Short mmCIF file of C-alpha atoms in Angstrom, two decimals:
data_model
loop_
_atom_site.label_atom_id
_atom_site.label_comp_id
_atom_site.label_asym_id
_atom_site.label_seq_id
_atom_site.Cartn_x
_atom_site.Cartn_y
_atom_site.Cartn_z
CA ILE Y 1 5.61 -5.81 -4.07
CA PRO Y 2 2.06 -4.43 -4.38
CA ALA Y 3 2.03 -1.21 -2.38
CA GLY Y 4 -0.93 -1.30 -0.04
CA ILE Y 5 -0.20 -4.55 1.75
CA LEU Y 6 2.71 -3.75 4.07
CA GLN Y 7 2.24 -0.01 3.86
CA PRO Y 8 -0.74 2.30 3.37
CA PRO Y 9 -1.65 2.85 -0.30
CA LEU Y 10 0.75 5.70 -1.15
CA TYR Y 11 0.85 4.39 -4.69
CA ASP Y 12 -1.18 1.29 -5.40
CA SER Y 13 0.14 -1.19 -7.91
CA ASN Y 14 -3.29 -2.80 -7.73
CA ARG Y 15 -5.05 0.22 -9.17
CA PRO Y 16 -5.63 0.31 -12.93
#
């Protein structure tokens, strides 16, 4: 799951 959808962006999988 991309972190930053359900939870605040602790570690974003969407970031490069």
